[in-house]
Amino acid sequence: MTTAPASTGLFRADEMESLRRALRLDPQVLRKLRNDLLKKFEPDELVLNRFPAADAIELHSLKLYQRMDSEIDGATKLLFETESGLLIESVILRIATGRTTLCVSSQIGCAAACDFCATGKMGIAKNLATEEILDQVVQAGQILRAEDRRLSNIVFMGMGEPLHNEGNVTEAIRLLTAADHFARSPSTVLVSTVGVPAAMLRLAKTFPRLNLALSLHSADQATRQQIIPLGKKASLTQLHDTIQEIQAIQDREFMIEYLMLRDVNDSAEDAKRLIDWIANLRVHVNLIPYNSIEASPHLKASPRPTIESFADVLKASGLKTTIRYSLGNDIEAACGQLIRQENRQRAIAARRTEADCDSHVGFLDVRQVVDGFES
């Protein structure tokens, strides 16, 4: 008699099909399971109670470690623990209009090392697997369902550079938009990058209706490289040409993100330089107030009047421009640092445990992490 595999992963198609065949299940049973969990975000108990072999399936690859709710607005920060024992974060943003956005992570740490980003100070630890990316969506969706809310948008703006984990991010988007999984419109998903031209083009070709955003932050090459070291690998000219090529593929507006840093990129000259760089591109510029982080005390937020003046210059040139408001300020800045410190401590503890037991089993991921966090 054929036995079913133990702990089959929901997003592992081959394993799910093997499970179905082993248990001789009607394909409709798996469709029902996916519909209930991935489209309706029903609670685990309800989903598993309807499944004939609940003990043979694994609904989640992440464990909710901590939840923090803002006391001043509708933001919730979710800290998840991966199977490797490290933490990542996702953020639910409940907009006043009633829409909800989920910000997901694609990596533990980030190699881009942007000067303004707490995650960038961690270094790169590990790419998240496709199922770890998608489980953030599932668990956040379940939280929102319990509040009688619907998940409106998903943005890849959490920990990590999404296009440094291109394969898993692409597969995650494929399943998010697949009719037999989450069945979401690509227009409700946005991927933000600091600029990896070849990968940006591949993503646009694969998902023509997907929203893309570039974290630009300066239209001066030297300034951009100062705050985004990865900017050395792709010039502003190359990024402009890439966006132009993407727009020929997608025929849709491209988002430019611009973090407002006092005396770094917020002068009238910086605004004019940005206008010149955008030139003939069809874009929407988001001006983002900076939330200070402990690891970069030299960076300061631009005053509100400076941001408004900057926006006025852009608008006067005909550019669609929005000044964004930060949500979750009371739970945000310290948390990025918390994860960095917590993960470093966990990595060091695991390394010590490995040395004590003289074993190489189970600690490969943690060893790969240590150098990144200690650099």
mmCIF file of C-alpha atoms in Angstrom, residues 12-373:
data_model
loop_
_atom_site.group_PDB
_atom_site.id
_atom_site.type_symbol
_atom_site.label_atom_id
_atom_site.label_comp_id
_atom_site.label_asym_id
_atom_site.label_seq_id
_atom_site.Cartn_x
_atom_site.Cartn_y
_atom_site.Cartn_z
ATOM 1 C CA ARG A 12 5.062 22.268 -3.500
ATOM 2 C CA ALA A 13 3.029 21.144 -6.497
ATOM 3 C CA ASP A 14 4.764 17.774 -6.938
ATOM 4 C CA GLU A 15 4.336 16.878 -3.282
ATOM 5 C CA MET A 16 0.688 17.906 -3.301
ATOM 6 C CA GLU A 17 0.001 15.782 -6.350
ATOM 7 C CA SER A 18 1.812 12.829 -4.772
ATOM 8 C CA LEU A 19 -0.306 13.273 -1.663
ATOM 9 C CA ARG A 20 -3.482 13.391 -3.716
ATOM 10 C CA ARG A 21 -2.587 10.215 -5.574
ATOM 11 C CA ALA A 22 -1.473 8.391 -2.425
ATOM 12 C CA LEU A 23 -4.762 9.174 -0.689
ATOM 13 C CA ARG A 24 -6.789 8.765 -3.892
ATOM 14 C CA LEU A 25 -8.371 12.170 -3.404
ATOM 15 C CA ASP A 26 -10.632 13.870 -5.884
ATOM 16 C CA PRO A 27 -8.768 16.905 -7.371
ATOM 17 C CA GLN A 28 -11.700 18.979 -6.149
ATOM 18 C CA VAL A 29 -10.564 18.347 -2.571
ATOM 19 C CA LEU A 30 -7.252 20.137 -3.228
ATOM 20 C CA ARG A 31 -8.993 22.936 -5.091
ATOM 21 C CA LYS A 32 -11.288 23.412 -2.103
ATOM 22 C CA LEU A 33 -8.292 23.507 0.240
ATOM 23 C CA ARG A 34 -6.511 26.162 -1.839
ATOM 24 C CA ASN A 35 -9.645 28.240 -2.346
ATOM 25 C CA ASP A 36 -10.470 28.299 1.350
ATOM 26 C CA LEU A 37 -6.971 29.182 2.517
ATOM 27 C CA LEU A 38 -5.460 31.233 -0.301
ATOM 28 C CA LYS A 39 -8.499 33.132 -1.595
ATOM 29 C CA LYS A 40 -10.785 33.296 1.425
ATOM 30 C CA PHE A 41 -8.041 33.190 4.099
ATOM 31 C CA GLU A 42 -10.178 30.966 6.316
ATOM 32 C CA PRO A 43 -8.754 29.901 9.719
ATOM 33 C CA ASP A 44 -6.520 26.839 9.794
ATOM 34 C CA GLU A 45 -8.990 24.894 11.908
ATOM 35 C CA LEU A 46 -11.788 25.208 9.376
ATOM 36 C CA VAL A 47 -9.534 24.396 6.447
ATOM 37 C CA LEU A 48 -8.010 21.317 8.073
ATOM 38 C CA ASN A 49 -11.323 20.018 9.406
ATOM 39 C CA ARG A 50 -12.512 19.679 5.806
ATOM 40 C CA PHE A 51 -9.352 17.963 4.577
ATOM 41 C CA PRO A 52 -9.233 14.134 4.788
ATOM 42 C CA ALA A 53 -5.575 14.004 5.905
ATOM 43 C CA ALA A 54 -4.908 17.071 8.006
ATOM 44 C CA ASP A 55 -1.840 15.546 9.633
ATOM 45 C CA ALA A 56 -0.173 15.036 6.239
ATOM 46 C CA ILE A 57 -0.171 18.660 5.153
ATOM 47 C CA GLU A 58 1.778 21.710 6.286
ATOM 48 C CA LEU A 59 -0.165 24.960 5.924
ATOM 49 C CA HIS A 60 2.557 27.308 7.162
ATOM 50 C CA SER A 61 6.325 27.547 6.805
ATOM 51 C CA LEU A 62 6.609 30.511 9.189
ATOM 52 C CA LYS A 63 5.814 30.813 12.886
ATOM 53 C CA LEU A 64 4.330 34.053 14.176
ATOM 54 C CA TYR A 65 6.862 35.216 16.755
ATOM 55 C CA GLN A 66 5.458 38.585 17.752
ATOM 56 C CA ARG A 67 2.698 40.989 16.726
ATOM 57 C CA MET A 68 2.880 44.738 17.354
ATOM 58 C CA ASP A 69 -0.073 47.027 16.724
ATOM 59 C CA SER A 70 0.329 50.770 16.370
ATOM 60 C CA GLU A 71 -1.482 52.874 18.928
ATOM 61 C CA ILE A 72 -1.677 55.867 16.579
ATOM 62 C CA ASP A 73 -2.853 54.399 13.268
ATOM 63 C CA GLY A 74 -3.820 51.170 11.520
ATOM 64 C CA ALA A 75 -0.418 49.548 11.175
ATOM 65 C CA THR A 76 0.519 46.097 12.432
ATOM 66 C CA LYS A 77 4.036 44.702 12.366
ATOM 67 C CA LEU A 78 4.307 40.921 12.242
ATOM 68 C CA LEU A 79 7.569 39.240 13.215
ATOM 69 C CA PHE A 80 7.879 35.733 11.791
ATOM 70 C CA GLU A 81 10.381 33.037 12.669
ATOM 71 C CA THR A 82 11.729 30.933 9.812
ATOM 72 C CA GLU A 83 12.659 27.261 10.023
ATOM 73 C CA SER A 84 16.296 28.353 10.255
ATOM 74 C CA GLY A 85 15.435 30.126 13.503
ATOM 75 C CA LEU A 86 15.840 33.694 12.196
ATOM 76 C CA LEU A 87 13.296 36.515 12.123
ATOM 77 C CA ILE A 88 11.690 38.467 9.306
ATOM 78 C CA GLU A 89 9.010 41.111 9.363
ATOM 79 C CA SER A 90 5.856 41.991 7.463
ATOM 80 C CA VAL A 91 3.679 45.063 7.900
ATOM 81 C CA ILE A 92 -0.073 45.420 7.489
ATOM 82 C CA LEU A 93 -1.143 48.969 6.644
ATOM 83 C CA ARG A 94 -4.807 49.776 7.160
ATOM 84 C CA ILE A 95 -5.426 52.909 5.107
ATOM 85 C CA ALA A 96 -8.083 55.386 6.220
ATOM 86 C CA THR A 97 -9.957 54.856 2.951
ATOM 87 C CA GLY A 98 -10.624 51.260 3.984
ATOM 88 C CA ARG A 99 -7.985 49.683 1.756
ATOM 89 C CA THR A 100 -5.304 47.469 3.244
ATOM 90 C CA THR A 101 -1.760 46.902 2.031
ATOM 91 C CA LEU A 102 0.657 44.185 3.071
ATOM 92 C CA CYS A 103 4.387 44.835 2.886
ATOM 93 C CA VAL A 104 6.250 41.526 2.541
ATOM 94 C CA SER A 105 9.896 40.564 2.951
ATOM 95 C CA SER A 106 11.870 38.620 0.357
ATOM 96 C CA GLN A 107 15.138 38.070 2.250
ATOM 97 C CA ILE A 108 16.586 37.877 5.750
ATOM 98 C CA GLY A 109 18.837 40.921 5.667
ATOM 99 C CA CYS A 110 19.847 42.744 2.489
ATOM 100 C CA ALA A 111 23.035 43.103 0.478
ATOM 101 C CA ALA A 112 22.115 46.504 -0.954
ATOM 102 C CA ALA A 113 23.382 48.144 2.262
ATOM 103 C CA CYS A 114 21.450 51.392 1.762
ATOM 104 C CA ASP A 115 22.623 53.939 4.304
ATOM 105 C CA PHE A 116 19.089 54.886 5.381
ATOM 106 C CA CYS A 117 17.794 51.333 5.926
ATOM 107 C CA ALA A 118 17.984 49.298 9.124
ATOM 108 C CA THR A 119 17.724 46.044 7.177
ATOM 109 C CA GLY A 120 20.582 47.134 4.940
ATOM 110 C CA LYS A 121 22.808 47.375 8.002
ATOM 111 C CA MET A 122 22.256 43.648 8.622
ATOM 112 C CA GLY A 123 24.046 42.420 5.534
ATOM 113 C CA ILE A 124 22.633 39.526 3.566
ATOM 114 C CA ALA A 125 21.754 36.347 5.381
ATOM 115 C CA LYS A 126 19.428 34.207 3.302
ATOM 116 C CA ASN A 127 16.904 34.320 0.495
ATOM 117 C CA LEU A 128 13.392 33.467 1.588
ATOM 118 C CA ALA A 129 11.854 30.453 -0.111
ATOM 119 C CA THR A 130 8.754 30.976 -2.234
ATOM 120 C CA GLU A 131 6.584 29.379 0.436
ATOM 121 C CA GLU A 132 8.028 31.705 3.094
ATOM 122 C CA ILE A 133 7.162 34.735 0.983
ATOM 123 C CA LEU A 134 3.648 33.455 0.368
ATOM 124 C CA ASP A 135 3.004 32.445 3.976
ATOM 125 C CA GLN A 136 3.355 36.091 4.980
ATOM 126 C CA VAL A 137 0.396 36.764 2.702
ATOM 127 C CA VAL A 138 -1.613 33.842 4.071
ATOM 128 C CA GLN A 139 -1.172 34.729 7.736
ATOM 129 C CA ALA A 140 -1.771 38.448 7.184
ATOM 130 C CA GLY A 141 -4.847 37.596 5.132
ATOM 131 C CA GLN A 142 -6.187 35.473 7.988
ATOM 132 C CA ILE A 143 -5.706 38.369 10.414
ATOM 133 C CA LEU A 144 -7.582 40.728 8.091
ATOM 134 C CA ARG A 145 -10.386 38.228 7.486
ATOM 135 C CA ALA A 146 -10.949 38.036 11.258
ATOM 136 C CA GLU A 147 -11.417 41.840 11.150
ATOM 137 C CA ASP A 148 -13.828 41.534 8.199
ATOM 138 C CA ARG A 149 -11.283 43.322 6.010
ATOM 139 C CA ARG A 150 -9.989 42.419 2.568
ATOM 140 C CA LEU A 151 -6.349 42.465 1.494
ATOM 141 C CA SER A 152 -6.187 45.090 -1.257
ATOM 142 C CA ASN A 153 -2.520 45.305 -2.257
ATOM 143 C CA ILE A 154 0.749 43.444 -1.749
ATOM 144 C CA VAL A 155 4.039 45.317 -1.972
ATOM 145 C CA PHE A 156 7.529 43.807 -1.976
ATOM 146 C CA MET A 157 8.993 46.583 0.150
ATOM 147 C CA GLY A 158 9.956 44.655 3.253
ATOM 148 C CA MET A 159 13.312 43.195 4.195
ATOM 149 C CA GLY A 160 15.636 42.453 1.296
ATOM 150 C CA GLU A 161 16.140 43.436 -2.336
ATOM 151 C CA PRO A 162 13.451 41.409 -4.177
ATOM 152 C CA LEU A 163 15.481 41.120 -7.377
ATOM 153 C CA HIS A 164 18.410 39.572 -5.513
ATOM 154 C CA ASN A 165 15.967 36.721 -4.873
ATOM 155 C CA GLU A 166 14.561 36.881 -8.367
ATOM 156 C CA GLY A 167 13.662 33.234 -8.867
ATOM 157 C CA ASN A 168 11.656 32.814 -5.676
ATOM 158 C CA VAL A 169 10.022 36.240 -5.963
ATOM 159 C CA THR A 170 8.998 35.528 -9.561
ATOM 160 C CA GLU A 171 7.502 32.179 -8.545
ATOM 161 C CA ALA A 172 5.701 33.843 -5.634
ATOM 162 C CA ILE A 173 4.145 36.397 -7.983
ATOM 163 C CA ARG A 174 3.187 33.601 -10.388
ATOM 164 C CA LEU A 175 1.291 31.822 -7.612
ATOM 165 C CA LEU A 176 -0.203 35.050 -6.262
ATOM 166 C CA THR A 177 -1.714 35.656 -9.694
ATOM 167 C CA ALA A 178 -2.476 32.016 -10.609
ATOM 168 C CA ALA A 179 -6.174 31.175 -10.884
ATOM 169 C CA ASP A 180 -5.747 27.944 -8.905
ATOM 170 C CA HIS A 181 -3.889 29.634 -6.036
ATOM 171 C CA PHE A 182 -4.438 33.233 -4.831
ATOM 172 C CA ALA A 183 -5.999 34.461 -8.104
ATOM 173 C CA ARG A 184 -4.955 38.067 -7.518
ATOM 174 C CA SER A 185 -4.683 40.634 -10.277
ATOM 175 C CA PRO A 186 -1.049 41.547 -11.055
ATOM 176 C CA SER A 187 -2.136 45.180 -10.804
ATOM 177 C CA THR A 188 -2.578 44.696 -7.029
ATOM 178 C CA VAL A 189 1.077 43.652 -6.608
ATOM 179 C CA LEU A 190 4.073 46.007 -6.588
ATOM 180 C CA VAL A 191 7.769 45.134 -6.578
ATOM 181 C CA SER A 192 10.197 47.801 -5.405
ATOM 182 C CA THR A 193 13.896 47.619 -6.267
ATOM 183 C CA VAL A 194 17.008 49.759 -5.820
ATOM 184 C CA GLY A 195 17.788 49.017 -9.460
ATOM 185 C CA VAL A 196 18.744 45.675 -11.055
ATOM 186 C CA PRO A 197 18.105 46.460 -14.744
ATOM 187 C CA ALA A 198 18.186 42.982 -16.316
ATOM 188 C CA ALA A 199 15.929 41.522 -13.636
ATOM 189 C CA MET A 200 13.549 44.482 -13.873
ATOM 190 C CA LEU A 201 13.124 43.811 -17.587
ATOM 191 C CA ARG A 202 12.567 40.102 -17.069
ATOM 192 C CA LEU A 203 9.884 40.787 -14.480
ATOM 193 C CA ALA A 204 8.111 43.272 -16.744
ATOM 194 C CA LYS A 205 8.113 40.801 -19.625
ATOM 195 C CA THR A 206 6.800 37.995 -17.423
ATOM 196 C CA PHE A 207 4.083 40.104 -15.762
ATOM 197 C CA PRO A 208 3.129 43.021 -18.047
ATOM 198 C CA ARG A 209 0.443 44.237 -15.614
ATOM 199 C CA LEU A 210 2.676 44.115 -12.540
ATOM 200 C CA ASN A 211 3.490 47.408 -10.809
ATOM 201 C CA LEU A 212 7.177 48.251 -10.548
ATOM 202 C CA ALA A 213 8.931 50.893 -8.468
ATOM 203 C CA LEU A 214 12.485 52.213 -8.381
ATOM 204 C CA SER A 215 14.005 53.471 -5.139
ATOM 205 C CA LEU A 216 15.848 56.360 -6.760
ATOM 206 C CA HIS A 217 16.403 58.831 -3.905
ATOM 207 C CA SER A 218 18.725 61.035 -5.961
ATOM 208 C CA ALA A 219 19.201 61.970 -9.599
ATOM 209 C CA ASP A 220 22.863 62.758 -8.937
ATOM 210 C CA GLN A 221 25.095 59.725 -9.464
ATOM 211 C CA ALA A 222 27.594 60.557 -6.707
ATOM 212 C CA THR A 223 24.887 61.282 -4.143
ATOM 213 C CA ARG A 224 22.945 58.161 -5.059
ATOM 214 C CA GLN A 225 26.033 55.971 -4.692
ATOM 215 C CA GLN A 226 26.685 57.512 -1.308
ATOM 216 C CA ILE A 227 23.315 56.479 0.090
ATOM 217 C CA ILE A 228 22.810 53.396 -2.129
ATOM 218 C CA PRO A 229 26.158 51.616 -2.636
ATOM 219 C CA LEU A 230 24.539 49.272 -5.151
ATOM 220 C CA GLY A 231 24.049 52.346 -7.342
ATOM 221 C CA LYS A 232 27.610 51.823 -8.578
ATOM 222 C CA LYS A 233 26.455 48.758 -10.515
ATOM 223 C CA ALA A 234 23.786 50.555 -12.545
ATOM 224 C CA SER A 235 24.176 54.141 -13.665
ATOM 225 C CA LEU A 236 21.311 56.608 -13.686
ATOM 226 C CA THR A 237 21.436 56.590 -17.475
ATOM 227 C CA GLN A 238 21.082 52.819 -17.542
ATOM 228 C CA LEU A 239 18.181 52.933 -15.090
ATOM 229 C CA HIS A 240 16.412 55.600 -17.156
ATOM 230 C CA ASP A 241 16.811 53.535 -20.319
ATOM 231 C CA THR A 242 15.578 50.429 -18.500
ATOM 232 C CA ILE A 243 12.409 52.158 -17.338
ATOM 233 C CA GLN A 244 11.838 53.458 -20.862
ATOM 234 C CA GLU A 245 12.125 49.906 -22.215
ATOM 235 C CA ILE A 246 9.828 48.587 -19.487
ATOM 236 C CA GLN A 247 7.186 51.154 -20.349
ATOM 237 C CA ALA A 248 7.277 50.043 -23.980
ATOM 238 C CA ILE A 249 6.445 46.554 -22.688
ATOM 239 C CA GLN A 250 3.906 47.446 -20.029
ATOM 240 C CA ASP A 251 2.367 50.707 -21.238
ATOM 241 C CA ARG A 252 1.708 51.774 -17.661
ATOM 242 C CA GLU A 253 2.902 54.341 -15.150
ATOM 243 C CA PHE A 254 6.151 53.618 -13.314
ATOM 244 C CA MET A 255 6.635 54.551 -9.654
ATOM 245 C CA ILE A 256 9.674 56.546 -8.530
ATOM 246 C CA GLU A 257 10.366 56.511 -4.794
ATOM 247 C CA TYR A 258 12.310 59.427 -3.399
ATOM 248 C CA LEU A 259 13.287 59.490 0.278
ATOM 249 C CA MET A 260 13.637 63.046 1.549
ATOM 250 C CA LEU A 261 16.935 63.486 3.421
ATOM 251 C CA ARG A 262 17.864 66.860 4.853
ATOM 252 C CA ASP A 263 20.813 68.543 3.122
ATOM 253 C CA VAL A 264 21.438 65.400 1.065
ATOM 254 C CA ASN A 265 18.860 65.352 -1.734
ATOM 255 C CA ASP A 266 16.182 67.920 -0.863
ATOM 256 C CA SER A 267 17.355 71.185 -2.474
ATOM 257 C CA ALA A 268 15.717 73.031 -5.354
ATOM 258 C CA GLU A 269 18.670 71.954 -7.493
ATOM 259 C CA ASP A 270 17.980 68.324 -6.570
ATOM 260 C CA ALA A 271 14.368 68.751 -7.663
ATOM 261 C CA LYS A 272 15.386 70.207 -11.015
ATOM 262 C CA ARG A 273 17.935 67.436 -11.487
ATOM 263 C CA LEU A 274 15.188 64.884 -10.848
ATOM 264 C CA ILE A 275 12.921 66.556 -13.408
ATOM 265 C CA ASP A 276 15.676 66.444 -16.006
ATOM 266 C CA TRP A 277 16.396 62.782 -15.281
ATOM 267 C CA ILE A 278 12.761 61.756 -15.622
ATOM 268 C CA ALA A 279 12.510 63.594 -18.949
ATOM 269 C CA ASN A 280 10.095 61.657 -21.176
ATOM 270 C CA LEU A 281 9.235 58.882 -18.714
ATOM 271 C CA ARG A 282 5.634 58.420 -17.563
ATOM 272 C CA VAL A 283 6.043 58.198 -13.816
ATOM 273 C CA HIS A 284 4.446 58.919 -10.470
ATOM 274 C CA VAL A 285 6.874 60.328 -7.906
ATOM 275 C CA ASN A 286 6.376 59.405 -4.264
ATOM 276 C CA LEU A 287 8.151 61.697 -1.818
ATOM 277 C CA ILE A 288 8.744 59.717 1.351
ATOM 278 C CA PRO A 289 9.437 61.275 4.763
ATOM 279 C CA TYR A 290 12.482 59.681 6.372
ATOM 280 C CA ASN A 291 12.163 57.788 9.661
ATOM 281 C CA SER A 292 15.524 57.924 11.412
ATOM 282 C CA ILE A 293 17.332 54.734 12.402
ATOM 283 C CA GLU A 294 19.840 54.195 15.176
ATOM 284 C CA ALA A 295 22.491 52.861 12.793
ATOM 285 C CA SER A 296 22.626 56.072 10.715
ATOM 286 C CA PRO A 297 22.542 59.028 13.125
ATOM 287 C CA HIS A 298 24.082 61.287 10.442
ATOM 288 C CA LEU A 299 20.940 61.147 8.309
ATOM 289 C CA LYS A 300 18.064 63.483 9.165
ATOM 290 C CA ALA A 301 14.561 63.898 7.827
ATOM 291 C CA SER A 302 13.806 66.869 5.600
ATOM 292 C CA PRO A 303 11.494 69.383 7.310
ATOM 293 C CA ARG A 304 7.899 69.304 6.130
ATOM 294 C CA PRO A 305 8.077 72.737 4.445
ATOM 295 C CA THR A 306 11.133 71.571 2.482
ATOM 296 C CA ILE A 307 9.281 68.489 1.277
ATOM 297 C CA GLU A 308 6.302 70.571 0.226
ATOM 298 C CA SER A 309 8.492 73.032 -1.668
ATOM 299 C CA PHE A 310 10.243 70.133 -3.397
ATOM 300 C CA ALA A 311 6.856 68.715 -4.379
ATOM 301 C CA ASP A 312 5.705 72.094 -5.709
ATOM 302 C CA VAL A 313 8.714 72.265 -8.051
ATOM 303 C CA LEU A 314 7.942 68.789 -9.400
ATOM 304 C CA LYS A 315 4.247 69.511 -9.821
ATOM 305 C CA ALA A 316 4.951 72.794 -11.595
ATOM 306 C CA SER A 317 6.894 70.810 -14.188
ATOM 307 C CA GLY A 318 3.892 68.581 -14.784
ATOM 308 C CA LEU A 319 5.049 65.569 -12.785
ATOM 309 C CA LYS A 320 2.454 63.578 -10.879
ATOM 310 C CA THR A 321 3.729 63.814 -7.298
ATOM 311 C CA THR A 322 2.494 62.563 -3.942
ATOM 312 C CA ILE A 323 3.859 63.212 -0.462
ATOM 313 C CA ARG A 324 3.468 59.993 1.466
ATOM 314 C CA TYR A 325 2.549 59.759 5.126
ATOM 315 C CA SER A 326 4.276 57.215 7.327
ATOM 316 C CA LEU A 327 2.159 54.729 9.223
ATOM 317 C CA GLY A 328 3.240 52.825 12.296
ATOM 318 C CA ASN A 329 5.935 55.233 13.430
ATOM 319 C CA ASP A 330 5.528 54.048 17.003
ATOM 320 C CA ILE A 331 6.301 50.414 16.090
ATOM 321 C CA GLU A 332 8.607 50.833 13.099
ATOM 322 C CA ALA A 333 12.078 52.264 13.677
ATOM 323 C CA ALA A 334 13.022 50.286 16.775
ATOM 324 C CA CYS A 335 11.746 47.051 15.272
ATOM 325 C CA GLY A 336 14.191 47.025 12.372
ATOM 326 C CA GLN A 337 16.978 47.295 14.878
ATOM 327 C CA LEU A 338 15.392 44.672 17.109
ATOM 328 C CA ILE A 339 15.404 42.084 14.320
ATOM 329 C CA ARG A 340 19.002 42.878 13.441
ATOM 330 C CA GLN A 341 20.152 42.410 17.029
ATOM 331 C CA GLU A 342 17.955 39.379 17.683
ATOM 332 C CA ASN A 343 19.080 37.574 14.538
ATOM 333 C CA ARG A 344 22.718 38.277 15.281
ATOM 334 C CA GLN A 345 22.340 36.859 18.793
ATOM 335 C CA ARG A 346 20.563 33.781 17.449
ATOM 336 C CA ALA A 347 23.256 33.199 14.837
ATOM 337 C CA ILE A 348 26.055 33.476 17.402
ATOM 338 C CA ALA A 349 24.207 31.197 19.836
ATOM 339 C CA ALA A 350 23.679 28.600 17.107
ATOM 340 C CA ARG A 351 27.350 28.750 16.176
ATOM 341 C CA ARG A 352 28.331 28.134 19.793
ATOM 342 C CA THR A 353 25.886 25.250 20.073
ATOM 343 C CA GLU A 354 27.325 23.743 16.907
ATOM 344 C CA ALA A 355 30.846 23.969 18.303
ATOM 345 C CA ASP A 356 29.764 22.393 21.595
ATOM 346 C CA CYS A 357 28.151 19.390 19.933
ATOM 347 C CA ASP A 358 30.782 19.174 17.174
ATOM 348 C CA SER A 359 28.024 18.680 14.620
ATOM 349 C CA HIS A 360 27.490 20.188 11.187
ATOM 350 C CA VAL A 361 23.881 19.096 10.898
ATOM 351 C CA GLY A 362 21.180 21.762 10.880
ATOM 352 C CA PHE A 363 23.336 24.877 11.131
ATOM 353 C CA LEU A 364 24.322 25.585 7.536
ATOM 354 C CA ASP A 365 21.937 28.509 7.160
ATOM 355 C CA VAL A 366 22.981 30.034 10.449
ATOM 356 C CA ARG A 367 26.675 29.848 9.596
ATOM 357 C CA GLN A 368 25.998 31.656 6.336
ATOM 358 C CA VAL A 369 24.254 34.362 8.334
ATOM 359 C CA VAL A 370 26.969 35.119 10.866
ATOM 360 C CA ASP A 371 29.404 36.860 8.524
ATOM 361 C CA GLY A 372 26.665 39.129 7.201
ATOM 362 C CA PHE A 373 25.534 40.250 10.626
#
